[in-house]
JSON list of C-alpha atoms in Angstrom, two decimals:
[
{"chain": "U", "resi": 23, "resn": "MET", "atom": "CA", "xyz": [-18.32, 22.05, -7.35]},
{"chain": "U", "resi": 24, "resn": "LYS", "atom": "CA", "xyz": [-15.62, 19.40, -7.29]},
{"chain": "U", "resi": 25, "resn": "ILE", "atom": "CA", "xyz": [-16.24, 16.30, -5.20]},
{"chain": "U", "resi": 26, "resn": "LEU", "atom": "CA", "xyz": [-13.25, 14.02, -4.72]},
{"chain": "U", "resi": 27, "resn": "GLN", "atom": "CA", "xyz": [-14.39, 10.43, -4.25]},
{"chain": "U", "resi": 28, "resn": "THR", "atom": "CA", "xyz": [-12.25, 7.51, -3.10]},
{"chain": "U", "resi": 29, "resn": "VAL", "atom": "CA", "xyz": [-12.74, 3.84, -3.86]},
{"chain": "U", "resi": 30, "resn": "SER", "atom": "CA", "xyz": [-10.42, 1.37, -2.17]},
{"chain": "U", "resi": 31, "resn": "LEU", "atom": "CA", "xyz": [-9.75, -2.26, -1.50]},
{"chain": "U", "resi": 32, "resn": "GLU", "atom": "CA", "xyz": [-7.97, -2.95, 1.75]},
{"chain": "U", "resi": 33, "resn": "ASP", "atom": "CA", "xyz": [-6.00, -5.99, 2.76]},
{"chain": "U", "resi": 34, "resn": "VAL", "atom": "CA", "xyz": [-6.62, -8.07, -0.35]},
{"chain": "U", "resi": 35, "resn": "ARG", "atom": "CA", "xyz": [-5.03, -11.37, 0.65]},
{"chain": "U", "resi": 36, "resn": "VAL", "atom": "CA", "xyz": [-2.86, -12.91, -2.07]},
{"chain": "U", "resi": 37, "resn": "PHE", "atom": "CA", "xyz": [-0.53, -15.90, -2.01]},
{"chain": "U", "resi": 38, "resn": "ALA", "atom": "CA", "xyz": [2.18, -15.29, -4.60]},
{"chain": "U", "resi": 39, "resn": "PRO", "atom": "CA", "xyz": [5.65, -16.45, -5.70]},
{"chain": "U", "resi": 40, "resn": "ILE", "atom": "CA", "xyz": [7.31, -13.12, -4.95]},
{"chain": "U", "resi": 41, "resn": "GLY", "atom": "CA", "xyz": [10.56, -12.77, -3.06]},
{"chain": "U", "resi": 42, "resn": "PHE", "atom": "CA", "xyz": [14.23, -12.06, -3.55]},
{"chain": "U", "resi": 43, "resn": "TYR", "atom": "CA", "xyz": [15.30, -15.53, -2.47]},
{"chain": "U", "resi": 44, "resn": "GLU", "atom": "CA", "xyz": [14.72, -18.49, -4.77]},
{"chain": "U", "resi": 45, "resn": "GLU", "atom": "CA", "xyz": [12.90, -20.47, -2.09]},
{"chain": "U", "resi": 46, "resn": "GLU", "atom": "CA", "xyz": [10.37, -17.63, -1.73]},
{"chain": "U", "resi": 47, "resn": "GLN", "atom": "CA", "xyz": [9.61, -17.88, -5.43]},
{"chain": "U", "resi": 48, "resn": "VAL", "atom": "CA", "xyz": [9.19, -21.65, -5.10]},
{"chain": "U", "resi": 49, "resn": "LEU", "atom": "CA", "xyz": [7.25, -21.77, -1.83]},
{"chain": "U", "resi": 50, "resn": "GLY", "atom": "CA", "xyz": [5.44, -18.43, -2.18]},
{"chain": "U", "resi": 51, "resn": "ASN", "atom": "CA", "xyz": [4.52, -15.83, 0.39]},
{"chain": "U", "resi": 52, "resn": "GLU", "atom": "CA", "xyz": [1.37, -14.30, 1.77]},
{"chain": "U", "resi": 53, "resn": "PHE", "atom": "CA", "xyz": [0.69, -10.64, 0.97]},
{"chain": "U", "resi": 54, "resn": "LEU", "atom": "CA", "xyz": [-1.90, -7.99, 1.78]},
{"chain": "U", "resi": 55, "resn": "VAL", "atom": "CA", "xyz": [-2.48, -5.47, -1.00]},
{"chain": "U", "resi": 56, "resn": "HIS", "atom": "CA", "xyz": [-4.12, -2.10, -0.46]},
{"chain": "U", "resi": 57, "resn": "ALA", "atom": "CA", "xyz": [-5.34, -0.02, -3.44]},
{"chain": "U", "resi": 58, "resn": "VAL", "atom": "CA", "xyz": [-6.84, 3.46, -3.10]},
{"chain": "U", "resi": 59, "resn": "VAL", "atom": "CA", "xyz": [-8.08, 5.45, -6.11]},
{"chain": "U", "resi": 60, "resn": "SER", "atom": "CA", "xyz": [-9.43, 9.01, -5.85]},
{"chain": "U", "resi": 61, "resn": "PHE", "atom": "CA", "xyz": [-11.16, 10.91, -8.64]},
{"chain": "U", "resi": 62, "resn": "ASP", "atom": "CA", "xyz": [-13.53, 13.79, -9.35]},
{"chain": "U", "resi": 63, "resn": "ALA", "atom": "CA", "xyz": [-17.00, 12.32, -8.81]},
{"chain": "U", "resi": 64, "resn": "GLY", "atom": "CA", "xyz": [-18.84, 15.28, -10.25]},
{"chain": "U", "resi": 65, "resn": "ILE", "atom": "CA", "xyz": [-22.12, 16.44, -8.81]},
{"chain": "U", "resi": 66, "resn": "ASP", "atom": "CA", "xyz": [-24.65, 14.06, -10.36]},
{"chain": "U", "resi": 67, "resn": "ASP", "atom": "CA", "xyz": [-25.28, 10.51, -11.62]},
{"chain": "U", "resi": 68, "resn": "HIS", "atom": "CA", "xyz": [-23.73, 8.56, -8.75]},
{"chain": "U", "resi": 69, "resn": "GLU", "atom": "CA", "xyz": [-25.52, 5.37, -9.82]},
{"chain": "U", "resi": 70, "resn": "ASN", "atom": "CA", "xyz": [-23.51, 4.92, -13.03]},
{"chain": "U", "resi": 71, "resn": "LEU", "atom": "CA", "xyz": [-20.76, 2.29, -12.74]},
{"chain": "U", "resi": 72, "resn": "ASP", "atom": "CA", "xyz": [-18.97, 3.84, -15.74]},
{"chain": "U", "resi": 73, "resn": "LYS", "atom": "CA", "xyz": [-18.42, 7.04, -13.74]},
{"chain": "U", "resi": 74, "resn": "THR", "atom": "CA", "xyz": [-16.68, 5.43, -10.81]},
{"chain": "U", "resi": 75, "resn": "VAL", "atom": "CA", "xyz": [-13.90, 2.96, -10.06]},
{"chain": "U", "resi": 76, "resn": "ASN", "atom": "CA", "xyz": [-15.20, -0.59, -10.10]},
{"chain": "U", "resi": 77, "resn": "TYR", "atom": "CA", "xyz": [-13.55, -2.36, -7.16]},
{"chain": "U", "resi": 78, "resn": "GLU", "atom": "CA", "xyz": [-14.15, -5.74, -8.82]},
{"chain": "U", "resi": 79, "resn": "ILE", "atom": "CA", "xyz": [-11.74, -4.62, -11.56]},
{"chain": "U", "resi": 80, "resn": "LEU", "atom": "CA", "xyz": [-9.25, -3.46, -8.91]},
{"chain": "U", "resi": 81, "resn": "TYR", "atom": "CA", "xyz": [-9.41, -6.94, -7.38]},
{"chain": "U", "resi": 82, "resn": "GLN", "atom": "CA", "xyz": [-8.82, -8.61, -10.77]},
{"chain": "U", "resi": 83, "resn": "ILE", "atom": "CA", "xyz": [-5.84, -6.34, -11.50]},
{"chain": "U", "resi": 84, "resn": "ILE", "atom": "CA", "xyz": [-4.24, -7.09, -8.14]},
{"chain": "U", "resi": 85, "resn": "HIS", "atom": "CA", "xyz": [-4.57, -10.85, -8.57]},
{"chain": "U", "resi": 86, "resn": "GLU", "atom": "CA", "xyz": [-3.32, -10.84, -12.17]},
{"chain": "U", "resi": 87, "resn": "VAL", "atom": "CA", "xyz": [-0.24, -8.77, -11.36]},
{"chain": "U", "resi": 88, "resn": "MET", "atom": "CA", "xyz": [0.66, -10.79, -8.27]},
{"chain": "U", "resi": 89, "resn": "LYS", "atom": "CA", "xyz": [0.58, -14.17, -10.12]},
{"chain": "U", "resi": 90, "resn": "PRO", "atom": "CA", "xyz": [4.00, -14.31, -11.83]},
{"chain": "U", "resi": 91, "resn": "LYS", "atom": "CA", "xyz": [7.29, -15.01, -10.10]},
{"chain": "U", "resi": 92, "resn": "ARG", "atom": "CA", "xyz": [9.29, -11.88, -9.38]},
{"chain": "U", "resi": 93, "resn": "LYS", "atom": "CA", "xyz": [12.02, -10.83, -6.99]},
{"chain": "U", "resi": 94, "resn": "LEU", "atom": "CA", "xyz": [10.81, -7.46, -5.71]},
{"chain": "U", "resi": 95, "resn": "LEU", "atom": "CA", "xyz": [7.51, -6.15, -4.44]},
{"chain": "U", "resi": 96, "resn": "GLU", "atom": "CA", "xyz": [8.41, -2.82, -5.98]},
{"chain": "U", "resi": 97, "resn": "SER", "atom": "CA", "xyz": [7.88, -4.18, -9.48]},
{"chain": "U", "resi": 98, "resn": "ALA", "atom": "CA", "xyz": [4.46, -5.58, -8.53]},
{"chain": "U", "resi": 99, "resn": "ALA", "atom": "CA", "xyz": [3.40, -2.29, -6.90]},
{"chain": "U", "resi": 100, "resn": "HIS", "atom": "CA", "xyz": [4.42, -0.27, -9.96]},
{"chain": "U", "resi": 101, "resn": "GLU", "atom": "CA", "xyz": [2.68, -2.70, -12.31]},
{"chain": "U", "resi": 102, "resn": "ILE", "atom": "CA", "xyz": [-0.55, -2.62, -10.29]},
{"chain": "U", "resi": 103, "resn": "LEU", "atom": "CA", "xyz": [-0.48, 1.19, -10.29]},
{"chain": "U", "resi": 104, "resn": "LYS", "atom": "CA", "xyz": [0.09, 1.35, -14.07]},
{"chain": "U", "resi": 105, "resn": "ALA", "atom": "CA", "xyz": [-2.69, -1.18, -14.77]},
{"chain": "U", "resi": 106, "resn": "ILE", "atom": "CA", "xyz": [-5.16, 0.75, -12.62]},
{"chain": "U", "resi": 107, "resn": "TYR", "atom": "CA", "xyz": [-4.25, 4.00, -14.35]},
{"chain": "U", "resi": 108, "resn": "ALA", "atom": "CA", "xyz": [-4.63, 2.34, -17.76]},
{"chain": "U", "resi": 109, "resn": "LYS", "atom": "CA", "xyz": [-8.17, 1.28, -16.83]},
{"chain": "U", "resi": 110, "resn": "PHE", "atom": "CA", "xyz": [-9.17, 4.41, -14.88]},
{"chain": "U", "resi": 111, "resn": "SER", "atom": "CA", "xyz": [-7.19, 7.27, -16.46]},
{"chain": "U", "resi": 112, "resn": "PHE", "atom": "CA", "xyz": [-9.50, 9.80, -14.78]},
{"chain": "U", "resi": 113, "resn": "ALA", "atom": "CA", "xyz": [-7.90, 8.97, -11.42]},
{"chain": "U", "resi": 114, "resn": "GLU", "atom": "CA", "xyz": [-6.35, 11.92, -9.63]},
{"chain": "U", "resi": 115, "resn": "THR", "atom": "CA", "xyz": [-4.44, 9.81, -7.12]},
{"chain": "U", "resi": 116, "resn": "ILE", "atom": "CA", "xyz": [-3.65, 6.13, -6.92]},
{"chain": "U", "resi": 117, "resn": "ASP", "atom": "CA", "xyz": [-2.00, 4.64, -3.85]},
{"chain": "U", "resi": 118, "resn": "ILE", "atom": "CA", "xyz": [-0.76, 1.07, -3.78]},
{"chain": "U", "resi": 119, "resn": "SER", "atom": "CA", "xyz": [0.83, -0.68, -0.84]},
{"chain": "U", "resi": 120, "resn": "ILE", "atom": "CA", "xyz": [1.86, -4.31, -0.52]},
{"chain": "U", "resi": 121, "resn": "LYS", "atom": "CA", "xyz": [2.66, -5.96, 2.79]},
{"chain": "U", "resi": 122, "resn": "LYS", "atom": "CA", "xyz": [4.65, -9.18, 2.90]},
{"chain": "U", "resi": 123, "resn": "LEU", "atom": "CA", "xyz": [3.51, -11.12, 5.94]},
{"chain": "U", "resi": 124, "resn": "ASN", "atom": "CA", "xyz": [6.25, -12.84, 7.91]},
{"chain": "U", "resi": 125, "resn": "PRO", "atom": "CA", "xyz": [9.28, -11.75, 5.83]},
{"chain": "U", "resi": 126, "resn": "PRO", "atom": "CA", "xyz": [12.05, -14.37, 6.04]},
{"chain": "U", "resi": 127, "resn": "PHE", "atom": "CA", "xyz": [14.92, -12.48, 7.62]},
{"chain": "U", "resi": 128, "resn": "GLY", "atom": "CA", "xyz": [15.15, -14.41, 10.85]},
{"chain": "U", "resi": 129, "resn": "GLY", "atom": "CA", "xyz": [13.49, -11.90, 13.16]},
{"chain": "U", "resi": 130, "resn": "ASP", "atom": "CA", "xyz": [10.05, -11.44, 14.58]},
{"chain": "U", "resi": 131, "resn": "ALA", "atom": "CA", "xyz": [8.46, -8.90, 12.23]},
{"chain": "U", "resi": 132, "resn": "ALA", "atom": "CA", "xyz": [4.78, -8.60, 11.42]},
{"chain": "U", "resi": 133, "resn": "HIS", "atom": "CA", "xyz": [5.36, -7.53, 7.84]},
{"chain": "U", "resi": 134, "resn": "SER", "atom": "CA", "xyz": [7.45, -5.57, 5.39]},
{"chain": "U", "resi": 135, "resn": "LYS", "atom": "CA", "xyz": [5.78, -2.99, 3.15]},
{"chain": "U", "resi": 136, "resn": "VAL", "atom": "CA", "xyz": [6.31, -1.26, -0.19]},
{"chain": "U", "resi": 137, "resn": "ALA", "atom": "CA", "xyz": [4.15, 1.66, -1.36]},
{"chain": "U", "resi": 138, "resn": "VAL", "atom": "CA", "xyz": [3.87, 3.75, -4.53]},
{"chain": "U", "resi": 139, "resn": "ARG", "atom": "CA", "xyz": [1.70, 6.75, -5.39]},
{"chain": "U", "resi": 140, "resn": "TYR", "atom": "CA", "xyz": [0.48, 8.42, -8.57]},
{"chain": "U", "resi": 141, "resn": "CYS", "atom": "CA", "xyz": [-0.71, 12.03, -8.44]},
{"chain": "U", "resi": 142, "resn": "SER", "atom": "CA", "xyz": [-2.12, 13.90, -11.40]},
{"chain": "U", "resi": 143, "resn": "SER", "atom": "CA", "xyz": [-0.44, 17.22, -12.09]},
{"chain": "U", "resi": 144, "resn": "SER", "atom": "CA", "xyz": [-3.51, 19.10, -10.77]},
{"chain": "U", "resi": 145, "resn": "THR", "atom": "CA", "xyz": [-3.32, 17.16, -7.50]},
{"chain": "U", "resi": 146, "resn": "ASP", "atom": "CA", "xyz": [0.42, 17.87, -7.11]},
{"chain": "U", "resi": 147, "resn": "LYS", "atom": "CA", "xyz": [-0.30, 21.60, -6.77]},
{"chain": "U", "resi": 148, "resn": "LYS", "atom": "CA", "xyz": [-2.11, 21.12, -3.45]}
]
């Protein structure tokens, strides 16, 4: 039996120097990061932290990747995804989304959002 388990962190609040405009990189912006990792949980030993995705590590990855100055959220999303896969290569899917709260384009918008997804080849066949 295959049991697909999901571990996620939702709306991780990060203040980071990310934005296309220089002033965004100086002043920073507020972001909400969402990370979802699904994997085959097997049928036994669900008390072993080595056989699951540790959400504390997800949190650390998100904060480390969001620290440096960068222009585009896309680069941060891809880097978060790659870092999670490097740590949890047994993942079957990884979904990352980053919302920029109050994007500075002069209108009343709640947020902008970038999302990326990894799917293992066995998951793609669904």
